[in-house]
Amino acid sequence: MKVIAKTGNDELATVYVAQSDNGKLLEFVESLPPPFTINEKWVLIISTLYGCPIKCRFCDAGSYYNGKPTKDELLFQIDYLIKNRFGGETVPSKKFKIQFSRMGEPTLNPAVLDVLKEIPNRYNAPGFYPSLSTIAPNGTDEFFEELLLIKNKYYKNKFQFQFSIHSTDLNQRDWLIPVKKWSFEKMAKFGEKFHQGDRQKITLNFALSSDSIVESNVLLQYFNPDDFLIKITPVNPTYKALQNKLDSFIYKPSKQYQIIDNLRSTGYEVIVSIGDLTENEIGSNCGQHVMNFLKNNVAIQESYTFSLQQFLD
Ligand code: SF4
């Protein structure tokens, strides 16, 4: 495995494209979320599949699918970034997060579980905590059961677990995430189990477009606010989002949103996570760079497909 392209900004986010020995591509990201210094917080976002077979309507990673990276290919992404920054296996950052959420639905690759088991022995990183985001595809029950065991053994009170739901309307959810997946009831049951005896609540993520349906009474039927919190994120300006005419409903941290007020008034803790808009400029959105590389077979120049200005007024 080797890194073949890099873009970004050492102060905020850098995207790397790597090629496996048999020519498959994936990308991974190093991010320094403001206002923290690297000693305070360091975030890596790694790919768990070569592309993704789920094909969510807003995500460029779903434009192709080329199989599962091995455990070593997953670890390569982490090793590379740690060595690059710190020269060895020690990460001094007070908070050191690895998100298994760049390209690929992580529950489709059992090697992710092997990596989670390996990390505590492989690195000297006392601030480490993992973050895994899933759409909960059907047929992945075994992965989830083992994940729960691993969390309880290695990562109690520090595992960020997220279900990406995106809509409370079943037809809209099926359109946005066009595969068979767990029902809300099944997600709720597993989430409660995962949260049991743990401080970290389970996150329900909604990447909101203007047409998104989010009804708090539907959520309340299944997801207890004592176990679940809500995270609202923008729809990133990907090729796919543009093709499918999905604009972002959320784009300004200071703006008041009725939908968020409604969720809060029903008892949910709601996090609005917009990130830094410069990240769109750098192109640290899901799948963009590999797709660009595949299309053009040239070094990466432009990453986003429409003007950032649209998000700033
Ligand atoms: S959002 Fe996640 S599950 Fe959906 S296509 Fe992208 S990588 Fe796959």
PDB file of C-alpha atoms and ligand atoms in Angstrom:
ATOM      1  CA  MET A   1       0.000   0.000   0.000  1.00  0.00           C
ATOM      2  CA  LYS A   2       1.314   3.485  -0.795  1.00  0.00           C
ATOM      3  CA  VAL A   3       0.115   7.066  -0.692  1.00  0.00           C
ATOM      4  CA  ILE A   4      -0.248   8.472  -4.216  1.00  0.00           C
ATOM      5  CA  ALA A   5      -1.860  11.867  -3.656  1.00  0.00           C
ATOM      6  CA  LYS A   6      -2.388  14.396  -0.930  1.00  0.00           C
ATOM      7  CA  THR A   7      -4.293  17.638  -0.679  1.00  0.00           C
ATOM      8  CA  GLY A   8      -5.321  20.074   2.028  1.00  0.00           C
ATOM      9  CA  ASN A   9      -3.953  22.185   4.727  1.00  0.00           C
ATOM     10  CA  ASP A  10      -1.810  21.081   7.648  1.00  0.00           C
ATOM     11  CA  GLU A  11      -3.629  23.531   9.910  1.00  0.00           C
ATOM     12  CA  LEU A  12      -7.106  22.074   9.324  1.00  0.00           C
ATOM     13  CA  ALA A  13      -7.498  18.895   7.267  1.00  0.00           C
ATOM     14  CA  THR A  14      -5.407  16.847   4.870  1.00  0.00           C
ATOM     15  CA  VAL A  15      -6.821  14.187   2.560  1.00  0.00           C
ATOM     16  CA  TYR A  16      -4.586  11.331   1.389  1.00  0.00           C
ATOM     17  CA  VAL A  17      -5.311   8.912  -1.443  1.00  0.00           C
ATOM     18  CA  ALA A  18      -3.641   5.507  -1.109  1.00  0.00           C
ATOM     19  CA  GLN A  19      -3.334   2.650  -3.568  1.00  0.00           C
ATOM     20  CA  SER A  20      -3.207  -0.994  -2.542  1.00  0.00           C
ATOM     21  CA  ASP A  21      -0.673  -3.404  -4.048  1.00  0.00           C
ATOM     22  CA  ASN A  22      -3.334  -4.556  -6.496  1.00  0.00           C
ATOM     23  CA  GLY A  23      -4.328  -1.050  -7.568  1.00  0.00           C
ATOM     24  CA  LYS A  24      -7.404  -0.334  -5.439  1.00  0.00           C
ATOM     25  CA  LEU A  25      -7.897   3.191  -4.129  1.00  0.00           C
ATOM     26  CA  LEU A  26      -9.067   4.593  -0.862  1.00  0.00           C
ATOM     27  CA  GLU A  27      -8.668   7.843   0.990  1.00  0.00           C
ATOM     28  CA  PHE A  28      -8.103   8.893   4.569  1.00  0.00           C
ATOM     29  CA  VAL A  29      -8.017  12.174   6.411  1.00  0.00           C
ATOM     30  CA  GLU A  30      -6.148  13.896   9.202  1.00  0.00           C
ATOM     31  CA  SER A  31      -8.075  16.706  10.813  1.00  0.00           C
ATOM     32  CA  LEU A  32      -7.262  19.374  13.409  1.00  0.00           C
ATOM     33  CA  PRO A  33     -10.639  20.677  14.496  1.00  0.00           C
ATOM     34  CA  PRO A  34     -10.446  24.347  15.506  1.00  0.00           C
ATOM     35  CA  PRO A  35      -9.910  25.835  18.044  1.00  0.00           C
ATOM     36  CA  PHE A  36      -7.858  22.920  19.423  1.00  0.00           C
ATOM     37  CA  THR A  37      -4.123  22.446  19.095  1.00  0.00           C
ATOM     38  CA  ILE A  38      -2.810  19.017  18.128  1.00  0.00           C
ATOM     39  CA  ASN A  39      -1.850  18.422  21.743  1.00  0.00           C
ATOM     40  CA  GLU A  40      -5.470  18.949  22.704  1.00  0.00           C
ATOM     41  CA  LYS A  41      -7.318  17.094  19.931  1.00  0.00           C
ATOM     42  CA  TRP A  42      -6.347  15.123  16.846  1.00  0.00           C
ATOM     43  CA  VAL A  43      -8.826  13.348  14.577  1.00  0.00           C
ATOM     44  CA  LEU A  44      -8.168  10.697  11.916  1.00  0.00           C
ATOM     45  CA  ILE A  45     -10.891   9.560   9.535  1.00  0.00           C
ATOM     46  CA  ILE A  46     -10.183   6.281   7.794  1.00  0.00           C
ATOM     47  CA  SER A  47     -11.865   4.280   5.035  1.00  0.00           C
ATOM     48  CA  THR A  48     -13.242   0.859   5.859  1.00  0.00           C
ATOM     49  CA  LEU A  49     -14.056  -0.235   2.271  1.00  0.00           C
ATOM     50  CA  TYR A  50     -12.755   0.520  -1.222  1.00  0.00           C
ATOM     51  CA  GLY A  51     -15.757   2.662  -2.189  1.00  0.00           C
ATOM     52  CA  CYS A  52     -19.109   1.536  -0.812  1.00  0.00           C
ATOM     53  CA  PRO A  53     -21.914  -0.735  -2.064  1.00  0.00           C
ATOM     54  CA  ILE A  54     -24.646   1.108  -0.115  1.00  0.00           C
ATOM     55  CA  LYS A  55     -24.872   4.045  -2.553  1.00  0.00           C
ATOM     56  CA  CYS A  56     -26.455   6.663  -0.300  1.00  0.00           C
ATOM     57  CA  ARG A  57     -27.852   9.447  -2.472  1.00  0.00           C
ATOM     58  CA  PHE A  58     -25.579  12.149  -1.082  1.00  0.00           C
ATOM     59  CA  CYS A  59     -22.280  10.262  -0.872  1.00  0.00           C
ATOM     60  CA  ASP A  60     -19.552   9.963  -3.493  1.00  0.00           C
ATOM     61  CA  ALA A  61     -18.032   6.905  -1.818  1.00  0.00           C
ATOM     62  CA  GLY A  62     -21.008   4.956  -3.198  1.00  0.00           C
ATOM     63  CA  SER A  63     -20.032   5.688  -6.809  1.00  0.00           C
ATOM     64  CA  TYR A  64     -18.062   2.441  -6.968  1.00  0.00           C
ATOM     65  CA  TYR A  65     -17.219  -0.572  -4.840  1.00  0.00           C
ATOM     66  CA  ASN A  66     -14.014  -2.536  -5.030  1.00  0.00           C
ATOM     67  CA  GLY A  67     -13.987  -4.767  -1.942  1.00  0.00           C
ATOM     68  CA  LYS A  68     -12.743  -4.761   1.634  1.00  0.00           C
ATOM     69  CA  PRO A  69      -9.357  -3.563   2.828  1.00  0.00           C
ATOM     70  CA  THR A  70      -7.528  -6.131   4.968  1.00  0.00           C
ATOM     71  CA  LYS A  71      -6.649  -5.471   8.590  1.00  0.00           C
ATOM     72  CA  ASP A  72      -3.167  -4.382   7.453  1.00  0.00           C
ATOM     73  CA  GLU A  73      -4.610  -2.019   4.861  1.00  0.00           C
ATOM     74  CA  LEU A  74      -6.814  -0.453   7.529  1.00  0.00           C
ATOM     75  CA  LEU A  75      -3.866  -0.143   9.909  1.00  0.00           C
ATOM     76  CA  PHE A  76      -1.730   1.354   7.130  1.00  0.00           C
ATOM     77  CA  GLN A  77      -3.929   4.463   7.168  1.00  0.00           C
ATOM     78  CA  ILE A  78      -3.476   4.925  10.917  1.00  0.00           C
ATOM     79  CA  ASP A  79       0.226   4.029  10.977  1.00  0.00           C
ATOM     80  CA  TYR A  80       0.937   6.431   8.132  1.00  0.00           C
ATOM     81  CA  LEU A  81      -0.669   9.414   9.835  1.00  0.00           C
ATOM     82  CA  ILE A  82       0.826   8.713  13.257  1.00  0.00           C
ATOM     83  CA  LYS A  83       4.333   8.217  11.866  1.00  0.00           C
ATOM     84  CA  ASN A  84       3.967  11.294   9.689  1.00  0.00           C
ATOM     85  CA  ARG A  85       2.998  13.515  12.642  1.00  0.00           C
ATOM     86  CA  PHE A  86       4.782  11.970  15.604  1.00  0.00           C
ATOM     87  CA  GLY A  87       7.448   9.728  14.089  1.00  0.00           C
ATOM     88  CA  GLY A  88       6.576   6.586  16.067  1.00  0.00           C
ATOM     89  CA  GLU A  89       3.691   4.845  17.802  1.00  0.00           C
ATOM     90  CA  THR A  90       3.071   7.414  20.522  1.00  0.00           C
ATOM     91  CA  VAL A  91       0.256   9.933  20.215  1.00  0.00           C
ATOM     92  CA  PRO A  92       0.473  12.619  22.914  1.00  0.00           C
ATOM     93  CA  SER A  93      -2.844  14.341  22.040  1.00  0.00           C
ATOM     94  CA  LYS A  94      -5.157  14.605  25.030  1.00  0.00           C
ATOM     95  CA  LYS A  95      -8.050  13.585  22.796  1.00  0.00           C
ATOM     96  CA  PHE A  96      -7.208  11.296  19.902  1.00  0.00           C
ATOM     97  CA  LYS A  97     -10.190  10.159  17.866  1.00  0.00           C
ATOM     98  CA  ILE A  98     -10.251   7.706  14.971  1.00  0.00           C
ATOM     99  CA  GLN A  99     -13.472   7.819  12.979  1.00  0.00           C
ATOM    100  CA  PHE A 100     -14.254   4.675  10.985  1.00  0.00           C
ATOM    101  CA  SER A 101     -16.367   6.705   8.640  1.00  0.00           C
ATOM    102  CA  ARG A 102     -14.599   7.960   5.559  1.00  0.00           C
ATOM    103  CA  MET A 103     -15.407   5.622   2.668  1.00  0.00           C
ATOM    104  CA  GLY A 104     -17.436   2.521   3.344  1.00  0.00           C
ATOM    105  CA  GLU A 105     -20.063   1.147   5.679  1.00  0.00           C
ATOM    106  CA  PRO A 106     -17.834  -0.246   8.470  1.00  0.00           C
ATOM    107  CA  THR A 107     -20.095  -3.139   9.487  1.00  0.00           C
ATOM    108  CA  LEU A 108     -19.485  -4.743   6.063  1.00  0.00           C
ATOM    109  CA  ASN A 109     -15.814  -5.283   6.910  1.00  0.00           C
ATOM    110  CA  PRO A 110     -15.042  -7.596   9.874  1.00  0.00           C
ATOM    111  CA  ALA A 111     -11.387  -6.471   9.762  1.00  0.00           C
ATOM    112  CA  VAL A 112     -12.590  -3.251  11.449  1.00  0.00           C
ATOM    113  CA  LEU A 113     -13.198  -5.350  14.575  1.00  0.00           C
ATOM    114  CA  ASP A 114      -9.654  -6.740  14.408  1.00  0.00           C
ATOM    115  CA  VAL A 115      -8.281  -3.203  14.184  1.00  0.00           C
ATOM    116  CA  LEU A 116     -10.313  -2.102  17.204  1.00  0.00           C
ATOM    117  CA  LYS A 117      -8.868  -5.016  19.172  1.00  0.00           C
ATOM    118  CA  GLU A 118      -5.325  -4.254  18.008  1.00  0.00           C
ATOM    119  CA  ILE A 119      -5.171  -0.497  18.656  1.00  0.00           C
ATOM    120  CA  PRO A 120      -4.743  -0.609  22.461  1.00  0.00           C
ATOM    121  CA  ASN A 121      -1.643  -2.840  22.075  1.00  0.00           C
ATOM    122  CA  ARG A 122      -0.205  -1.238  18.965  1.00  0.00           C
ATOM    123  CA  TYR A 123      -0.046   2.425  19.988  1.00  0.00           C
ATOM    124  CA  ASN A 124       0.823   4.363  23.085  1.00  0.00           C
ATOM    125  CA  ALA A 125      -2.162   6.690  22.891  1.00  0.00           C
ATOM    126  CA  PRO A 126      -3.820   7.311  26.252  1.00  0.00           C
ATOM    127  CA  GLY A 127      -6.250   9.845  24.739  1.00  0.00           C
ATOM    128  CA  PHE A 128      -7.585   7.422  22.130  1.00  0.00           C
ATOM    129  CA  TYR A 129     -11.276   6.863  21.516  1.00  0.00           C
ATOM    130  CA  PRO A 130     -13.009   5.311  18.494  1.00  0.00           C
ATOM    131  CA  SER A 131     -16.009   6.604  16.601  1.00  0.00           C
ATOM    132  CA  LEU A 132     -18.079   4.396  14.321  1.00  0.00           C
ATOM    133  CA  SER A 133     -21.008   5.447  12.205  1.00  0.00           C
ATOM    134  CA  THR A 134     -23.329   2.951  10.533  1.00  0.00           C
ATOM    135  CA  ILE A 135     -26.549   2.791   8.543  1.00  0.00           C
ATOM    136  CA  ALA A 136     -27.128  -0.701  10.084  1.00  0.00           C
ATOM    137  CA  PRO A 137     -27.500  -2.827   6.948  1.00  0.00           C
ATOM    138  CA  ASN A 138     -29.328  -6.152   7.209  1.00  0.00           C
ATOM    139  CA  GLY A 139     -27.137  -9.218   7.681  1.00  0.00           C
ATOM    140  CA  THR A 140     -24.594  -7.541   9.966  1.00  0.00           C
ATOM    141  CA  ASP A 141     -25.861  -8.759  13.371  1.00  0.00           C
ATOM    142  CA  GLU A 142     -22.681 -10.702  14.097  1.00  0.00           C
ATOM    143  CA  PHE A 143     -20.544  -7.603  13.577  1.00  0.00           C
ATOM    144  CA  PHE A 144     -22.689  -5.624  16.019  1.00  0.00           C
ATOM    145  CA  GLU A 145     -22.630  -8.321  18.690  1.00  0.00           C
ATOM    146  CA  GLU A 146     -18.836  -8.530  18.554  1.00  0.00           C
ATOM    147  CA  LEU A 147     -18.537  -4.754  18.500  1.00  0.00           C
ATOM    148  CA  LEU A 148     -20.490  -4.609  21.741  1.00  0.00           C
ATOM    149  CA  LEU A 149     -18.084  -7.093  23.368  1.00  0.00           C
ATOM    150  CA  ILE A 150     -15.063  -5.106  22.150  1.00  0.00           C
ATOM    151  CA  LYS A 151     -16.531  -1.836  23.412  1.00  0.00           C
ATOM    152  CA  ASN A 152     -17.167  -3.314  26.847  1.00  0.00           C
ATOM    153  CA  LYS A 153     -13.681  -4.816  27.018  1.00  0.00           C
ATOM    154  CA  TYR A 154     -11.536  -1.948  25.684  1.00  0.00           C
ATOM    155  CA  TYR A 155     -13.555   1.241  25.278  1.00  0.00           C
ATOM    156  CA  LYS A 156     -16.062   1.595  28.081  1.00  0.00           C
ATOM    157  CA  ASN A 157     -17.273   5.211  28.396  1.00  0.00           C
ATOM    158  CA  LYS A 158     -15.264   6.319  25.380  1.00  0.00           C
ATOM    159  CA  PHE A 159     -16.804   4.749  22.279  1.00  0.00           C
ATOM    160  CA  GLN A 160     -18.752   7.113  20.034  1.00  0.00           C
ATOM    161  CA  PHE A 161     -21.387   5.017  18.317  1.00  0.00           C
ATOM    162  CA  GLN A 162     -23.666   6.511  15.707  1.00  0.00           C
ATOM    163  CA  PHE A 163     -26.637   5.315  13.682  1.00  0.00           C
ATOM    164  CA  SER A 164     -27.018   7.368  10.510  1.00  0.00           C
ATOM    165  CA  ILE A 165     -30.761   7.599   9.932  1.00  0.00           C
ATOM    166  CA  HIS A 166     -31.247  10.809   7.914  1.00  0.00           C
ATOM    167  CA  SER A 167     -35.059  10.720   7.905  1.00  0.00           C
ATOM    168  CA  THR A 168     -37.884   9.537  10.154  1.00  0.00           C
ATOM    169  CA  ASP A 169     -40.039   8.898   7.078  1.00  0.00           C
ATOM    170  CA  LEU A 170     -39.498   5.286   5.997  1.00  0.00           C
ATOM    171  CA  ASN A 171     -39.940   5.945   2.261  1.00  0.00           C
ATOM    172  CA  GLN A 172     -37.542   8.867   2.356  1.00  0.00           C
ATOM    173  CA  ARG A 173     -35.040   6.870   4.410  1.00  0.00           C
ATOM    174  CA  ASP A 174     -35.251   4.037   1.858  1.00  0.00           C
ATOM    175  CA  TRP A 175     -34.631   6.459  -0.984  1.00  0.00           C
ATOM    176  CA  LEU A 176     -31.669   8.101   0.730  1.00  0.00           C
ATOM    177  CA  ILE A 177     -30.152   4.773   1.874  1.00  0.00           C
ATOM    178  CA  PRO A 178     -31.237   2.324  -0.817  1.00  0.00           C
ATOM    179  CA  VAL A 179     -30.527  -1.042   0.865  1.00  0.00           C
ATOM    180  CA  LYS A 180     -32.364  -3.277   3.331  1.00  0.00           C
ATOM    181  CA  LYS A 181     -31.510  -2.166   6.832  1.00  0.00           C
ATOM    182  CA  TRP A 182     -32.480  -2.485  10.470  1.00  0.00           C
ATOM    183  CA  SER A 183     -35.853  -1.143  11.584  1.00  0.00           C
ATOM    184  CA  PHE A 184     -35.943   1.713  14.111  1.00  0.00           C
ATOM    185  CA  GLU A 185     -37.124  -0.832  16.669  1.00  0.00           C
ATOM    186  CA  LYS A 186     -34.076  -3.038  16.136  1.00  0.00           C
ATOM    187  CA  MET A 187     -31.703  -0.057  16.215  1.00  0.00           C
ATOM    188  CA  ALA A 188     -33.277   1.160  19.443  1.00  0.00           C
ATOM    189  CA  LYS A 189     -32.897  -2.237  21.123  1.00  0.00           C
ATOM    190  CA  PHE A 190     -29.242  -2.534  20.165  1.00  0.00           C
ATOM    191  CA  GLY A 191     -28.540   1.096  21.052  1.00  0.00           C
ATOM    192  CA  GLU A 192     -29.996   0.640  24.527  1.00  0.00           C
ATOM    193  CA  LYS A 193     -27.799  -2.424  25.027  1.00  0.00           C
ATOM    194  CA  PHE A 194     -24.724  -0.539  23.809  1.00  0.00           C
ATOM    195  CA  HIS A 195     -25.455   2.365  26.136  1.00  0.00           C
ATOM    196  CA  GLN A 196     -26.180   0.204  29.185  1.00  0.00           C
ATOM    197  CA  GLY A 197     -23.674   1.012  31.953  1.00  0.00           C
ATOM    198  CA  ASP A 198     -21.874   3.493  29.689  1.00  0.00           C
ATOM    199  CA  ARG A 199     -21.748   7.282  29.891  1.00  0.00           C
ATOM    200  CA  GLN A 200     -21.688   7.855  26.115  1.00  0.00           C
ATOM    201  CA  LYS A 201     -25.159   8.168  24.638  1.00  0.00           C
ATOM    202  CA  ILE A 202     -25.843   6.692  21.205  1.00  0.00           C
ATOM    203  CA  THR A 203     -25.965   9.263  18.409  1.00  0.00           C
ATOM    204  CA  LEU A 204     -28.720   9.406  15.807  1.00  0.00           C
ATOM    205  CA  ASN A 205     -27.373  11.335  12.841  1.00  0.00           C
ATOM    206  CA  PHE A 206     -29.390  13.306  10.329  1.00  0.00           C
ATOM    207  CA  ALA A 207     -27.613  14.920   7.371  1.00  0.00           C
ATOM    208  CA  LEU A 208     -30.392  17.376   6.629  1.00  0.00           C
ATOM    209  CA  SER A 209     -31.427  18.594   3.200  1.00  0.00           C
ATOM    210  CA  SER A 210     -34.267  21.089   2.711  1.00  0.00           C
ATOM    211  CA  ASP A 211     -36.742  18.241   2.079  1.00  0.00           C
ATOM    212  CA  SER A 212     -35.713  16.068   5.030  1.00  0.00           C
ATOM    213  CA  ILE A 213     -38.490  14.775   7.257  1.00  0.00           C
ATOM    214  CA  VAL A 214     -37.593  14.619  10.954  1.00  0.00           C
ATOM    215  CA  GLU A 215     -40.528  14.068  13.281  1.00  0.00           C
ATOM    216  CA  SER A 216     -39.852  14.011  16.971  1.00  0.00           C
ATOM    217  CA  ASN A 217     -42.985  11.974  17.740  1.00  0.00           C
ATOM    218  CA  VAL A 218     -41.688   9.167  15.480  1.00  0.00           C
ATOM    219  CA  LEU A 219     -38.286   9.261  17.194  1.00  0.00           C
ATOM    220  CA  LEU A 220     -39.869   9.235  20.640  1.00  0.00           C
ATOM    221  CA  GLN A 221     -41.783   6.038  19.797  1.00  0.00           C
ATOM    222  CA  TYR A 222     -38.468   4.158  19.573  1.00  0.00           C
ATOM    223  CA  PHE A 223     -35.507   6.133  20.890  1.00  0.00           C
ATOM    224  CA  ASN A 224     -35.421   7.108  24.541  1.00  0.00           C
ATOM    225  CA  PRO A 225     -33.735  10.523  25.067  1.00  0.00           C
ATOM    226  CA  ASP A 226     -31.970   8.955  28.076  1.00  0.00           C
ATOM    227  CA  ASP A 227     -30.092   6.640  25.697  1.00  0.00           C
ATOM    228  CA  PHE A 228     -29.953   8.583  22.426  1.00  0.00           C
ATOM    229  CA  LEU A 229     -28.917  12.063  21.351  1.00  0.00           C
ATOM    230  CA  ILE A 230     -29.410  13.690  17.964  1.00  0.00           C
ATOM    231  CA  LYS A 231     -26.674  15.037  15.738  1.00  0.00           C
ATOM    232  CA  ILE A 232     -27.612  17.298  12.850  1.00  0.00           C
ATOM    233  CA  THR A 233     -25.060  17.711  10.078  1.00  0.00           C
ATOM    234  CA  PRO A 234     -25.089  19.445   6.690  1.00  0.00           C
ATOM    235  CA  VAL A 235     -25.370  17.608   3.388  1.00  0.00           C
ATOM    236  CA  ASN A 236     -21.854  17.984   2.064  1.00  0.00           C
ATOM    237  CA  PRO A 237     -21.385  19.395  -1.439  1.00  0.00           C
ATOM    238  CA  THR A 238     -20.546  16.106  -3.147  1.00  0.00           C
ATOM    239  CA  TYR A 239     -21.047  15.150  -6.797  1.00  0.00           C
ATOM    240  CA  LYS A 240     -23.846  12.816  -5.741  1.00  0.00           C
ATOM    241  CA  ALA A 241     -25.676  15.433  -3.674  1.00  0.00           C
ATOM    242  CA  LEU A 242     -25.541  17.771  -6.642  1.00  0.00           C
ATOM    243  CA  GLN A 243     -26.797  15.091  -9.060  1.00  0.00           C
ATOM    244  CA  ASN A 244     -29.679  14.222  -6.748  1.00  0.00           C
ATOM    245  CA  LYS A 245     -30.508  17.886  -6.071  1.00  0.00           C
ATOM    246  CA  LEU A 246     -29.862  17.560  -2.350  1.00  0.00           C
ATOM    247  CA  ASP A 247     -28.988  20.919  -0.899  1.00  0.00           C
ATOM    248  CA  SER A 248     -28.008  21.414   2.707  1.00  0.00           C
ATOM    249  CA  PHE A 249     -30.700  22.658   5.065  1.00  0.00           C
ATOM    250  CA  ILE A 250     -28.165  23.410   7.777  1.00  0.00           C
ATOM    251  CA  TYR A 251     -25.337  25.718   6.897  1.00  0.00           C
ATOM    252  CA  LYS A 252     -24.982  28.450   9.514  1.00  0.00           C
ATOM    253  CA  PRO A 253     -24.085  27.708  13.133  1.00  0.00           C
ATOM    254  CA  SER A 254     -25.691  30.904  14.419  1.00  0.00           C
ATOM    255  CA  LYS A 255     -29.052  30.425  12.650  1.00  0.00           C
ATOM    256  CA  GLN A 256     -32.132  29.360  14.597  1.00  0.00           C
ATOM    257  CA  TYR A 257     -33.756  26.217  13.152  1.00  0.00           C
ATOM    258  CA  GLN A 258     -37.339  25.293  14.078  1.00  0.00           C
ATOM    259  CA  ILE A 259     -36.667  21.593  13.497  1.00  0.00           C
ATOM    260  CA  ILE A 260     -33.902  21.669  16.129  1.00  0.00           C
ATOM    261  CA  ASP A 261     -36.011  23.605  18.612  1.00  0.00           C
ATOM    262  CA  ASN A 262     -38.768  20.977  18.203  1.00  0.00           C
ATOM    263  CA  LEU A 263     -36.376  18.116  18.907  1.00  0.00           C
ATOM    264  CA  ARG A 264     -34.970  19.874  21.962  1.00  0.00           C
ATOM    265  CA  SER A 265     -38.412  20.611  23.328  1.00  0.00           C
ATOM    266  CA  THR A 266     -39.225  16.890  23.294  1.00  0.00           C
ATOM    267  CA  GLY A 267     -36.247  16.162  25.553  1.00  0.00           C
ATOM    268  CA  TYR A 268     -33.488  15.227  23.124  1.00  0.00           C
ATOM    269  CA  GLU A 269     -29.995  16.583  23.459  1.00  0.00           C
ATOM    270  CA  VAL A 270     -29.228  17.979  19.976  1.00  0.00           C
ATOM    271  CA  ILE A 271     -25.768  18.657  18.607  1.00  0.00           C
ATOM    272  CA  VAL A 272     -25.429  20.727  15.446  1.00  0.00           C
ATOM    273  CA  SER A 273     -22.157  19.832  13.785  1.00  0.00           C
ATOM    274  CA  ILE A 274     -21.327  22.034  10.839  1.00  0.00           C
ATOM    275  CA  GLY A 275     -17.557  21.795  10.857  1.00  0.00           C
ATOM    276  CA  ASP A 276     -15.389  24.305   9.104  1.00  0.00           C
ATOM    277  CA  LEU A 277     -16.594  25.297   5.648  1.00  0.00           C
ATOM    278  CA  THR A 278     -12.984  25.410   4.488  1.00  0.00           C
ATOM    279  CA  GLU A 279     -13.152  21.627   4.670  1.00  0.00           C
ATOM    280  CA  ASN A 280     -15.436  21.730   1.638  1.00  0.00           C
ATOM    281  CA  GLU A 281     -12.843  23.748  -0.182  1.00  0.00           C
ATOM    282  CA  ILE A 282     -10.145  21.252   0.741  1.00  0.00           C
ATOM    283  CA  GLY A 283     -12.465  18.447  -0.264  1.00  0.00           C
ATOM    284  CA  SER A 284     -12.485  16.431   2.909  1.00  0.00           C
ATOM    285  CA  ASN A 285     -16.019  15.317   2.117  1.00  0.00           C
ATOM    286  CA  CYS A 286     -16.800  11.665   1.733  1.00  0.00           C
ATOM    287  CA  GLY A 287     -15.291  10.004  -1.329  1.00  0.00           C
ATOM    288  CA  GLN A 288     -14.617  13.137  -3.369  1.00  0.00           C
ATOM    289  CA  HIS A 289     -10.953  12.766  -4.011  1.00  0.00           C
ATOM    290  CA  VAL A 290     -10.815   9.178  -5.075  1.00  0.00           C
ATOM    291  CA  MET A 291     -13.671   9.833  -7.444  1.00  0.00           C
ATOM    292  CA  ASN A 292     -11.826  12.806  -8.868  1.00  0.00           C
ATOM    293  CA  PHE A 293      -8.716  10.725  -9.303  1.00  0.00           C
ATOM    294  CA  LEU A 294     -10.637   7.891 -10.959  1.00  0.00           C
ATOM    295  CA  LYS A 295     -12.306  10.274 -13.377  1.00  0.00           C
ATOM    296  CA  ASN A 296      -9.308  12.305 -14.350  1.00  0.00           C
ATOM    297  CA  ASN A 297      -6.363  10.086 -13.482  1.00  0.00           C
ATOM    298  CA  VAL A 298      -4.422  13.227 -12.670  1.00  0.00           C
ATOM    299  CA  ALA A 299      -3.210  14.897  -9.516  1.00  0.00           C
ATOM    300  CA  ILE A 300      -6.003  16.336  -7.481  1.00  0.00           C
ATOM    301  CA  GLN A 301      -6.780  19.995  -8.001  1.00  0.00           C
ATOM    302  CA  GLU A 302     -10.424  20.885  -7.548  1.00  0.00           C
ATOM    303  CA  SER A 303     -12.490  19.103  -4.985  1.00  0.00           C
ATOM    304  CA  TYR A 304     -15.896  20.629  -4.657  1.00  0.00           C
ATOM    305  CA  THR A 305     -18.441  20.919  -7.383  1.00  0.00           C
ATOM    306  CA  PHE A 306     -20.214  24.170  -6.633  1.00  0.00           C
ATOM    307  CA  SER A 307     -19.264  27.445  -5.082  1.00  0.00           C
ATOM    308  CA  LEU A 308     -18.652  27.652  -1.386  1.00  0.00           C
ATOM    309  CA  GLN A 309     -20.227  31.065  -1.550  1.00  0.00           C
ATOM    310  CA  GLN A 310     -23.640  29.390  -1.688  1.00  0.00           C
ATOM    311  CA  PHE A 311     -23.126  28.310   1.906  1.00  0.00           C
ATOM    312  CA  LEU A 312     -21.881  31.609   3.217  1.00  0.00           C
ATOM    313  CA  ASP A 313     -24.673  34.129   2.593  1.00  0.00           C
TER     314      ASP A 313
HETATM  315  S1  SF4 B   1     -22.743   7.446   3.505  1.00  0.00           S
HETATM  316 FE1  SF4 B   1     -21.590   5.709   4.304  1.00  0.00          FE
HETATM  317  S2  SF4 B   1     -22.932   3.938   3.880  1.00  0.00           S
HETATM  318 FE2  SF4 B   1     -23.666   5.584   2.602  1.00  0.00          FE
HETATM  319  S3  SF4 B   1     -22.585   5.288   0.624  1.00  0.00           S
HETATM  320 FE3  SF4 B   1     -21.363   6.734   1.878  1.00  0.00          FE
HETATM  321  S4  SF4 B   1     -19.869   5.482   2.888  1.00  0.00           S
HETATM  322 FE4  SF4 B   1     -21.503   4.103   2.172  1.00  0.00          FE
END
